[in-house]
């Protein structure tokens, strides 16, 4: 089932007289319950495509369909609301809020997504998600006391606590060693399957592609589709 | 979730430092303001306590009231046309106590009025500061220019002029000391707009205060210090929050990426600013009021709650402006930039 699709997405950066076509009319659709990986050499446009898909920057041309709506015609406030309630984000670095405990990071996300639950129900949900990512024993810890892998698990928990429809992951394992990278990839794959999430992930690590359902190779702003 | 409170709880030392600086700057501001107000009363309590009205002195006195001599015809005409008008004279001089110790006073005399103390010839009413220096009711005082003596009839509070305690004497005694039959000034209370009188120049209460030697220079210097301190506190907030915001650009970007509203980030910053300022000002107000009650009698210090509240509101406003200006970075930060940066 198709939830998210991009049609003819192009992006041109203009710097003075220099004009660079980073994306050249990309068509891509994402399936529910699948992890789609964007891979390619540095400068191929994979991160640019992910950030455009996530509504973090505008495309020069093209249309993005999400859940029957056209994202490219929405106001920045409408896109923010979608990012808050229907998208989840995992980045290369965990980017946790340094002065919030693990539990508070997730409670914050529930507030941002305007999830209407009682305080006790929110705490229950946080506990459930932390158990899912194996971090329930560190819920009172601050980010400074967590390892890189633990931080990334918390970041994943934060990205899914509000039950997003789409999960965007930009090099989620790039700052981790290989064992922790596999753990994180397995976690992302399992969550995608079990929660019927549509996941779009950027990675340059060929090893991690084993844990994805579909691989999109990008070369010079164009895609070459493939599958696992 | 109150992120501001959680941040302050986690970074106690950082916010304690800012709070301490705001406390010290505001305490200094309150104390200097109290000193300015105290000196203002010490310099012109006699005038400041009068109701709003208009002062008149002769034009040729050129704003130096002690050179003004209003002739009796003009004085009579004005006192007749305005029944609450009063003619008065003020001159600095000396008075000797029973041990022949000379004390500097401001002699004040006036026509019949409730605005100034009235005494009979040979009597004097003094500012209470002289009572604190040992003069008592019934003491006999003398003046080198006066043939008789003055019996102390009583004391009044906060009646000073040009930093000297006021001595209210009768018009006859005043005329004998200063060898003049003319009054220097006419004051018409409750006269909002100045009326023209031939040969006389009018002054509002505030304008008249400026004619007192040293008053405006003294007040201007102290008020300038107070305003500098207020501006410094605003800059402190701007710089402190700027530094904190620069350190957190990445974090703000990520928060924006996950959908946190920019307005929520501003509210978080304002909450921190208000909490720090209110706590610091609260301690500062308590400290300055304690100082107000413990200050030695000789120190011209007068800090009212009203002044403290007004200054506190200005501190809050300036802090708000400072923090908001530094928060422009929050508005500018792009989620994308933050994602491309390293760990926050």
Coordinates of C-alpha atoms in Angstrom, one line a residue:
Chain A
X1 CA 0.0 0.0 0.0
X2 CA 1.4 3.4 -1.0
X3 CA 1.3 6.2 1.6
X4 CA 4.0 8.5 0.5
X5 CA 5.0 9.4 -3.1
X6 CA 7.2 11.9 -4.8
X7 CA 6.7 13.0 -8.4
X8 CA 9.3 14.8 -10.5
X9 CA 11.2 16.2 -7.6
X10 CA 14.1 18.4 -8.6
X11 CA 16.3 20.7 -6.6
X12 CA 18.6 23.3 -7.9
X13 CA 21.0 25.2 -5.7
X14 CA 22.1 28.6 -7.1
X15 CA 25.2 30.2 -5.6
X16 CA 26.0 33.4 -7.5
X17 CA 26.4 32.4 -11.1
X18 CA 26.9 28.8 -10.2
X19 CA 23.8 26.6 -10.7
X20 CA 23.9 23.0 -9.4
X21 CA 21.1 20.5 -10.2
X22 CA 21.2 18.2 -7.1
X23 CA 18.0 16.3 -7.9
X24 CA 16.8 15.8 -11.4
X25 CA 13.1 14.9 -11.5
X26 CA 12.9 12.0 -9.0
X27 CA 9.8 9.8 -8.8
X28 CA 9.6 7.6 -5.8
X29 CA 6.9 5.9 -3.8
X30 CA 7.2 4.3 -0.4
X31 CA 5.3 1.4 0.9
X32 CA 3.7 0.9 4.3
X33 CA 5.6 -1.5 6.5
X34 CA 8.8 -1.3 4.5
X35 CA 12.2 0.2 5.1
X36 CA 13.4 2.0 2.0
X37 CA 17.0 2.8 1.9
X38 CA 18.5 5.7 -0.1
X39 CA 22.2 5.0 -0.8
X40 CA 24.8 6.4 -3.0
X41 CA 28.1 8.3 -3.1
X42 CA 28.6 11.5 -1.2
X43 CA 27.0 14.3 -3.2
X44 CA 24.5 12.0 -5.0
X45 CA 21.6 13.9 -3.5
X46 CA 20.2 11.3 -1.1
X47 CA 20.2 13.5 2.0
X48 CA 18.7 16.4 0.0
X49 CA 15.9 14.0 -1.2
X50 CA 15.2 12.9 2.4
X51 CA 15.0 16.4 3.8
X52 CA 12.7 17.5 1.0
X53 CA 10.5 14.4 1.6
X54 CA 10.4 15.3 5.3
X55 CA 9.3 18.9 4.6
X56 CA 12.6 20.4 6.0
X57 CA 13.4 22.1 2.7
X58 CA 11.4 23.0 -0.4
X59 CA 11.9 21.3 -3.8
X60 CA 12.5 23.5 -6.8
X61 CA 9.9 21.5 -8.7
X62 CA 7.7 18.4 -8.2
X63 CA 4.9 17.2 -6.0
X64 CA 5.0 15.2 -2.7
X65 CA 1.9 13.2 -1.9
X66 CA 1.3 12.1 1.7
X67 CA -1.8 10.4 2.9
X68 CA -3.8 11.9 0.0
X69 CA -2.5 15.5 0.6
X70 CA -0.1 17.5 -1.5
X71 CA 2.7 18.7 0.9
X72 CA 4.2 21.1 -1.7
X73 CA 1.2 23.4 -1.6
X74 CA 1.0 23.5 2.2
X75 CA 2.0 26.4 4.5
X76 CA 5.0 26.0 6.7
X77 CA 2.7 25.8 9.7
X78 CA 0.7 23.0 8.1
X79 CA 4.0 21.1 7.4
X80 CA 5.2 21.7 10.9
X81 CA 2.0 20.1 12.2
X82 CA 2.5 17.1 10.0
X83 CA 6.2 16.8 11.1
X84 CA 5.0 16.9 14.7
X85 CA 2.2 14.4 14.5
X86 CA 2.7 12.2 11.5
X87 CA 6.5 12.1 10.9
X88 CA 9.3 10.7 13.1
X89 CA 12.9 11.6 12.8
X90 CA 16.2 9.8 13.6
X91 CA 19.4 11.6 12.7
X92 CA 23.1 10.6 12.5
X93 CA 23.5 12.0 16.0
X94 CA 20.8 11.4 18.6
X95 CA 20.3 15.1 19.2
X96 CA 18.6 14.5 22.5
X97 CA 17.7 17.5 24.7
X98 CA 20.6 17.6 27.2
X99 CA 18.6 18.8 30.2
X100 CA 15.8 16.2 29.9
X101 CA 15.8 12.7 31.2
X102 CA 15.1 9.8 28.8
X103 CA 11.5 9.7 30.0
X104 CA 11.1 13.4 29.6
X105 CA 12.5 13.3 26.0
X106 CA 9.6 11.1 25.1
X107 CA 7.0 13.0 27.1
X108 CA 8.1 16.1 25.3
X109 CA 7.5 14.5 21.9
X110 CA 4.0 13.5 23.1
X111 CA 3.4 17.2 23.9
X112 CA 4.7 18.4 20.6
X113 CA 2.5 15.9 18.7
X114 CA -0.4 17.2 20.9
X115 CA -1.3 13.6 21.9
X116 CA -4.4 13.9 24.1
X117 CA -3.7 11.5 27.0
X118 CA -3.7 11.8 30.7
X119 CA -0.4 12.2 32.4
X120 CA -0.4 8.6 33.8
X121 CA -1.3 7.2 30.4
X122 CA 1.5 9.2 28.8
X123 CA 3.9 7.7 31.3
X124 CA 2.6 4.2 30.6
X125 CA 3.1 4.7 26.9
X126 CA 6.6 6.0 27.5
X127 CA 7.4 2.9 29.5
X128 CA 6.1 0.7 26.8
X129 CA 8.2 2.3 24.1
X130 CA 11.3 2.4 26.3
X131 CA 10.8 -1.3 26.9
X132 CA 10.5 -1.9 23.2
X133 CA 13.8 -0.2 22.5
X134 CA 15.4 -1.8 25.6
X135 CA 15.9 1.5 27.5
X136 CA 13.3 1.2 30.2
X137 CA 16.1 0.7 32.8
X138 CA 17.6 4.1 31.9
X139 CA 14.5 6.2 31.9
X140 CA 15.7 8.6 34.6
X141 CA 19.1 9.1 33.0
X142 CA 20.3 12.2 31.3
X143 CA 21.8 12.0 27.8
X144 CA 25.3 12.8 29.1
X145 CA 25.3 9.4 30.9
X146 CA 24.3 7.3 27.9
X147 CA 26.5 5.6 25.4
X148 CA 26.2 6.4 21.7
X149 CA 24.1 3.3 21.0
X150 CA 21.8 4.0 24.0
X151 CA 21.3 7.6 22.8
X152 CA 20.3 6.4 19.4
X153 CA 17.8 3.9 20.9
X154 CA 16.2 6.8 22.8
X155 CA 16.2 8.9 19.6
X156 CA 14.3 6.0 17.9
X157 CA 11.9 5.8 20.8
X158 CA 11.3 9.6 20.6
X159 CA 10.7 9.2 16.8
X160 CA 8.0 6.6 17.2
X161 CA 6.3 7.4 20.6
X162 CA 3.6 9.5 18.9
X163 CA 2.9 6.7 16.4
X164 CA 4.0 8.4 13.2
X165 CA 3.0 7.2 9.8
X166 CA 6.5 7.9 8.2
X167 CA 9.9 7.5 9.8
X168 CA 12.8 9.5 8.3
X169 CA 16.3 8.3 9.3
X170 CA 19.3 10.1 8.1
X171 CA 22.4 8.0 8.5
X172 CA 21.2 6.6 11.9
X173 CA 24.1 4.3 12.3
X174 CA 26.9 6.5 11.0
X175 CA 28.2 7.4 14.5
X176 CA 28.0 3.9 15.9
X177 CA 30.3 0.8 15.8
X178 CA 29.2 -2.2 13.7
X179 CA 27.6 -4.2 16.5
X180 CA 25.5 -1.2 17.7
X181 CA 24.7 -0.3 14.1
X182 CA 23.2 -3.8 13.5
X183 CA 21.2 -3.5 16.7
X184 CA 19.8 -0.2 15.6
X185 CA 19.0 -1.4 12.1
X186 CA 17.2 -4.5 13.5
X187 CA 15.2 -2.2 15.8
X188 CA 14.2 0.1 13.0
X189 CA 13.2 -2.8 10.8
X190 CA 11.2 -4.5 13.6
X191 CA 9.4 -1.2 14.5
X192 CA 8.6 -0.6 10.8
X193 CA 7.0 -4.0 10.5
X194 CA 5.3 -4.2 13.8
X195 CA 3.8 -0.7 13.7
X196 CA 3.1 -0.5 10.0
X197 CA 5.3 2.5 9.6
X198 CA 6.7 3.8 6.2
X199 CA 10.4 4.2 6.7
X200 CA 12.8 6.2 4.5
X201 CA 16.4 5.9 5.5
X202 CA 19.7 7.3 4.1
X203 CA 22.8 5.3 4.6
X204 CA 26.2 5.0 2.9
X205 CA 26.9 1.7 4.8
X206 CA 26.4 -1.2 2.4
X207 CA 26.3 -3.6 5.4
X208 CA 23.2 -1.9 6.7
X209 CA 21.3 -2.5 3.5
X210 CA 20.7 -6.1 4.5
X211 CA 18.2 -4.9 7.0
X212 CA 16.1 -2.9 4.6
X213 CA 13.3 -4.0 2.2
X214 CA 14.2 -1.8 -0.7
X215 CA 17.3 -0.1 -1.8
X216 CA 17.3 3.0 -4.0
X217 CA 20.7 3.8 -5.4
X218 CA 21.3 7.4 -6.3
X219 CA 23.8 8.7 -8.8
X220 CA 24.2 12.4 -9.6
X221 CA 20.6 13.3 -8.6
X222 CA 18.9 10.4 -10.3
X223 CA 17.6 7.2 -8.8
X224 CA 18.2 3.6 -9.8
X225 CA 15.7 1.4 -8.0
X226 CA 16.4 -2.0 -6.7
X227 CA 15.3 -4.3 -3.9
X228 CA 16.6 -6.7 -1.3
Chain B
X1 CA 6.1 20.3 29.8
X2 CA 8.0 23.1 31.4
X3 CA 11.3 22.8 29.6
X4 CA 12.6 26.1 31.0
X5 CA 12.2 25.0 34.6
X6 CA 13.9 21.6 33.8
X7 CA 16.8 23.4 32.1
X8 CA 17.3 25.7 35.1
X9 CA 17.1 22.7 37.4
X10 CA 19.7 20.8 35.4
X11 CA 22.0 23.8 35.0
X12 CA 21.7 25.4 38.4
X13 CA 25.2 26.9 38.5
X14 CA 24.8 28.7 35.2
X15 CA 21.5 30.3 36.1
X16 CA 22.6 31.0 39.7
X17 CA 25.5 33.1 38.2
X18 CA 23.1 35.1 36.0
X19 CA 20.6 35.5 38.9
X20 CA 23.4 36.7 41.2
X21 CA 24.5 39.3 38.7
X22 CA 20.9 40.5 38.2
X23 CA 20.5 40.6 42.0
X24 CA 23.7 42.6 42.5
X25 CA 23.0 45.1 39.7
X26 CA 19.4 45.6 40.8
X27 CA 20.4 46.0 44.4
X28 CA 22.9 48.6 43.4
X29 CA 20.3 50.3 41.3
X30 CA 17.8 50.4 44.2
X31 CA 20.4 51.7 46.6
X32 CA 21.5 54.4 44.3
X33 CA 17.9 55.3 43.6
X34 CA 17.2 55.4 47.3
X35 CA 20.2 57.7 47.7
X36 CA 19.1 59.9 44.8
X37 CA 15.7 60.2 46.4
X38 CA 17.1 60.8 49.9
X39 CA 19.5 63.5 48.6
X40 CA 16.6 65.0 46.7
X41 CA 14.6 65.2 49.9
X42 CA 17.7 66.5 51.8
X43 CA 18.1 69.2 49.2
X44 CA 14.5 70.2 48.6
X45 CA 12.2 68.5 51.1
X46 CA 10.6 71.8 51.8
X47 CA 9.6 72.3 48.2
X48 CA 8.9 68.7 47.3
X49 CA 6.2 68.3 49.9
X50 CA 4.2 71.3 48.5
X51 CA 1.1 70.6 46.4
X52 CA 1.5 71.3 42.7
X53 CA 1.3 75.0 41.9
X54 CA 3.2 78.0 40.5
X55 CA 6.2 79.9 42.0
X56 CA 6.8 83.5 41.1
X57 CA 10.0 85.5 41.4
X58 CA 11.1 88.7 39.8
X59 CA 12.3 88.5 36.2
X60 CA 15.5 90.4 37.0
X61 CA 16.5 87.8 39.5
X62 CA 17.4 85.6 36.5
X63 CA 16.2 82.3 38.1
X64 CA 18.2 83.0 41.4
X65 CA 15.4 83.2 43.9
X66 CA 17.6 84.8 46.6
X67 CA 18.1 87.8 44.3
X68 CA 14.3 88.2 43.9
X69 CA 12.5 91.0 45.7
X70 CA 8.8 91.3 45.1
X71 CA 7.5 94.7 46.0
X72 CA 4.7 95.0 48.5
X73 CA 2.1 96.3 45.9
X74 CA 2.6 93.3 43.7
X75 CA 2.6 91.0 46.6
X76 CA -0.7 92.5 48.0
X77 CA -2.4 92.3 44.7
X78 CA -1.5 88.7 44.2
X79 CA -2.4 87.6 47.7
X80 CA -5.7 89.4 47.3
X81 CA -6.5 87.9 43.9
X82 CA -5.6 84.4 45.0
X83 CA -6.7 83.7 48.5
X84 CA -4.6 80.6 49.0
X85 CA -1.4 82.3 47.6
X86 CA 1.5 82.7 50.0
X87 CA 4.6 84.9 49.9
X88 CA 7.7 83.4 51.3
X89 CA 11.5 83.9 51.6
X90 CA 14.2 81.4 52.1
X91 CA 17.8 82.2 53.0
X92 CA 20.7 80.1 54.3
X93 CA 22.1 81.3 57.6
X94 CA 23.4 80.3 61.0
X95 CA 21.9 79.8 64.4
X96 CA 23.7 79.4 67.7
X97 CA 22.6 76.9 70.3
X98 CA 22.8 77.3 74.0
X99 CA 26.4 76.2 74.1
X100 CA 27.1 78.8 71.4
X101 CA 27.7 76.1 68.8
X102 CA 26.9 77.5 65.3
X103 CA 24.6 75.4 63.1
X104 CA 23.8 75.9 59.4
X105 CA 20.1 76.3 58.8
X106 CA 17.7 77.6 56.0
X107 CA 15.6 80.4 57.5
X108 CA 12.1 80.3 56.0
X109 CA 9.3 82.8 56.6
X110 CA 5.9 83.1 55.0
X111 CA 2.7 85.0 55.1
X112 CA -0.2 83.2 56.9
X113 CA -0.7 79.8 55.4
X114 CA -1.1 76.1 56.2
X115 CA 1.7 75.2 53.8
X116 CA 4.5 76.4 56.1
X117 CA 4.9 76.5 59.9
X118 CA 3.8 79.8 61.5
X119 CA 5.4 81.2 64.6
X120 CA 5.4 84.4 66.6
X121 CA 8.3 86.8 66.8
X122 CA 11.0 85.3 69.0
X123 CA 10.0 81.7 68.3
X124 CA 11.4 79.1 65.9
X125 CA 10.3 75.6 64.6
X126 CA 13.1 73.4 63.4
X127 CA 13.6 70.4 61.2
X128 CA 13.8 67.2 63.3
X129 CA 17.4 66.5 62.4
X130 CA 18.4 69.3 64.8
X131 CA 16.5 67.5 67.6
X132 CA 18.6 64.4 66.9
X133 CA 21.7 66.7 67.3
X134 CA 20.6 67.6 70.8
X135 CA 18.4 70.7 70.5
X136 CA 15.3 70.4 72.6
X137 CA 11.9 72.2 72.8
X138 CA 12.3 75.3 75.0
X139 CA 16.0 75.8 74.1
X140 CA 17.1 79.4 73.5
X141 CA 18.8 80.0 70.2
X142 CA 20.5 83.1 68.9
X143 CA 21.6 84.7 65.6
X144 CA 24.4 87.3 65.2
X145 CA 22.2 89.5 63.0
X146 CA 19.2 89.4 65.4
X147 CA 19.0 91.4 68.6
X148 CA 16.8 89.0 70.5
X149 CA 16.5 85.2 70.9
X150 CA 14.5 82.3 69.5
X151 CA 12.7 79.9 71.7
X152 CA 12.4 76.4 70.1
X153 CA 8.6 75.7 69.8
X154 CA 8.8 72.4 68.1
X155 CA 10.2 70.2 65.3
X156 CA 8.9 69.1 62.0
X157 CA 9.8 66.0 59.8
X158 CA 11.6 66.1 56.5
X159 CA 11.9 69.9 56.1
X160 CA 15.2 70.5 54.5
X161 CA 16.5 73.0 52.0
X162 CA 19.8 72.9 50.1
X163 CA 20.9 70.1 52.5
X164 CA 20.3 72.4 55.5
X165 CA 17.6 71.9 58.2
X166 CA 14.9 74.5 57.9
X167 CA 14.2 77.0 60.7
X168 CA 10.7 78.6 60.4
X169 CA 10.8 82.1 61.9
X170 CA 8.4 85.0 61.8
X171 CA 8.4 87.6 59.1
X172 CA 9.5 90.3 61.6
X173 CA 12.5 88.3 62.7
X174 CA 13.4 87.4 59.1
X175 CA 13.3 91.1 58.1
X176 CA 15.6 92.0 61.0
X177 CA 18.2 89.3 60.1
X178 CA 18.3 90.1 56.4
X179 CA 17.5 93.8 56.5
X180 CA 14.8 93.5 53.9
X181 CA 11.1 94.2 53.9
X182 CA 10.4 92.3 50.6
X183 CA 9.6 88.7 50.1
X184 CA 11.5 86.7 47.5
X185 CA 8.7 84.4 46.2
X186 CA 5.0 83.9 45.8
X187 CA 3.6 80.5 45.6
X188 CA 0.0 79.9 44.3
X189 CA -1.0 76.3 45.0
X190 CA -3.3 74.4 42.7
X191 CA -2.7 76.8 39.8
X192 CA -2.1 74.4 36.9
X193 CA -1.4 76.9 34.2
X194 CA 0.8 79.9 34.9
X195 CA -0.8 83.3 35.0
X196 CA 1.1 86.4 33.8
X197 CA 2.1 89.0 36.4
X198 CA 4.0 92.0 35.3
X199 CA 7.7 91.8 36.2
X200 CA 7.4 88.3 37.5
X201 CA 8.5 85.0 36.1
X202 CA 6.5 81.8 36.8
X203 CA 7.9 78.3 37.6
X204 CA 6.2 75.0 38.2
X205 CA 7.3 73.1 41.3
X206 CA 9.7 71.0 39.2
X207 CA 11.1 74.0 37.4
X208 CA 11.6 75.7 40.7
X209 CA 13.5 72.7 42.0
X210 CA 16.0 73.1 39.1
X211 CA 16.8 76.6 40.3
X212 CA 18.1 75.3 43.6
X213 CA 21.9 75.3 43.3
X214 CA 23.3 71.8 43.0
X215 CA 19.9 70.1 42.8
X216 CA 19.8 69.3 39.1
X217 CA 23.5 68.5 38.9
X218 CA 23.2 66.1 41.8
X219 CA 20.0 64.4 40.6
X220 CA 21.1 64.2 37.0
X221 CA 24.3 62.3 38.0
X222 CA 22.5 59.9 40.2
X223 CA 19.7 59.3 37.8
X224 CA 22.2 58.7 35.0
X225 CA 23.9 56.0 37.1
X226 CA 20.5 54.4 37.8
X227 CA 19.6 54.3 34.1
X228 CA 23.1 53.0 33.2
X229 CA 22.6 50.2 35.6
X230 CA 19.2 49.4 34.1
X231 CA 20.6 49.4 30.6
X232 CA 23.6 47.2 31.7
X233 CA 21.1 44.7 33.2
X234 CA 19.3 44.6 29.8
X235 CA 22.6 44.0 28.0
X236 CA 23.5 41.3 30.5
X237 CA 20.3 39.4 29.6
X238 CA 20.9 39.9 25.9
X239 CA 24.6 38.7 26.1
X240 CA 23.8 35.8 28.4
X241 CA 20.9 34.5 26.4
X242 CA 22.9 35.2 23.2
X243 CA 25.7 33.0 24.4
X244 CA 23.3 30.3 25.5
X245 CA 21.4 30.4 22.3
X246 CA 24.6 30.2 20.2
X247 CA 25.5 27.0 22.1
X248 CA 22.0 25.6 21.5
X249 CA 21.5 26.4 17.8
X250 CA 21.7 22.7 16.9
X251 CA 19.3 21.7 19.6
X252 CA 16.8 24.4 18.5
X253 CA 17.1 23.2 14.9
X254 CA 16.4 19.6 16.0
X255 CA 13.4 20.7 18.1
X256 CA 12.1 22.6 15.1
X257 CA 12.6 19.6 12.9
X258 CA 10.5 17.4 15.2
X259 CA 7.8 20.0 15.2
X260 CA 8.3 22.2 18.2
X261 CA 6.9 25.7 17.5
X262 CA 9.3 28.6 17.4
X263 CA 6.9 30.4 19.7
X264 CA 7.3 27.6 22.2
X265 CA 11.1 28.1 22.1
X266 CA 10.6 31.8 22.7
X267 CA 8.3 31.1 25.6
X268 CA 10.9 28.8 27.1
X269 CA 13.5 31.6 26.9
X270 CA 11.1 34.2 28.4
X271 CA 10.1 31.9 31.2
X272 CA 13.8 31.5 32.2
X273 CA 14.3 35.3 32.0
X274 CA 11.2 36.0 34.1
X275 CA 12.0 33.4 36.7
X276 CA 15.6 34.5 37.1
X277 CA 14.6 38.2 37.2
X278 CA 11.7 37.8 39.6
X279 CA 13.7 35.8 42.1
X280 CA 16.7 38.1 41.8
X281 CA 14.5 41.2 42.2
X282 CA 12.6 39.7 45.1
X283 CA 15.8 39.2 47.0
X284 CA 17.0 42.6 45.9
X285 CA 13.8 44.3 47.1
X286 CA 14.0 42.6 50.5
X287 CA 17.7 43.6 50.8
X288 CA 17.1 47.2 49.8
X289 CA 14.1 47.6 52.2
X290 CA 16.3 46.1 54.9
X291 CA 19.0 48.6 54.1
X292 CA 16.3 51.4 54.1
X293 CA 15.3 50.5 57.6
X294 CA 18.8 50.0 58.9
X295 CA 20.5 53.0 57.2
X296 CA 21.9 55.4 59.7
X297 CA 19.9 58.6 60.3
X298 CA 22.5 60.8 58.9
X299 CA 22.4 59.0 55.5
X300 CA 20.1 60.7 53.1
X301 CA 18.4 57.4 51.9
X302 CA 14.7 57.2 51.0
X303 CA 13.5 54.2 49.0
X304 CA 9.7 53.9 48.7
X305 CA 8.0 50.6 47.7
X306 CA 6.5 52.5 44.8
X307 CA 9.9 53.4 43.4
X308 CA 11.1 49.9 43.9
X309 CA 8.1 48.4 42.1
X310 CA 8.5 50.9 39.2
X311 CA 12.2 50.1 38.9
X312 CA 11.5 46.3 39.1
X313 CA 9.0 46.6 36.2
X314 CA 11.6 48.5 34.2
X315 CA 14.1 45.7 34.9
X316 CA 11.6 43.1 33.8
X317 CA 10.8 45.0 30.6
X318 CA 14.5 45.6 29.8
X319 CA 15.3 42.0 30.5
X320 CA 12.5 40.9 28.2
X321 CA 13.7 43.2 25.4
X322 CA 17.4 42.0 25.9
X323 CA 16.4 38.3 25.9
X324 CA 14.0 38.7 22.9
X325 CA 16.7 40.5 20.8
X326 CA 19.1 37.6 21.5
X327 CA 16.3 35.2 20.6
X328 CA 16.2 36.4 17.0
X329 CA 18.7 33.6 16.4
X330 CA 16.0 31.1 17.4
X331 CA 13.8 32.5 14.7
X332 CA 16.6 32.3 12.1
X333 CA 17.8 28.8 12.8
X334 CA 17.0 26.2 10.2
X335 CA 16.2 22.7 11.1
X336 CA 18.3 21.5 8.2
X337 CA 21.4 23.3 9.5
X338 CA 21.1 21.6 12.8
X339 CA 20.8 18.1 11.2
X340 CA 23.9 18.7 9.2
X341 CA 25.8 19.7 12.3
X342 CA 27.3 17.4 14.9
X343 CA 26.0 16.4 18.3
X344 CA 24.6 19.2 20.5

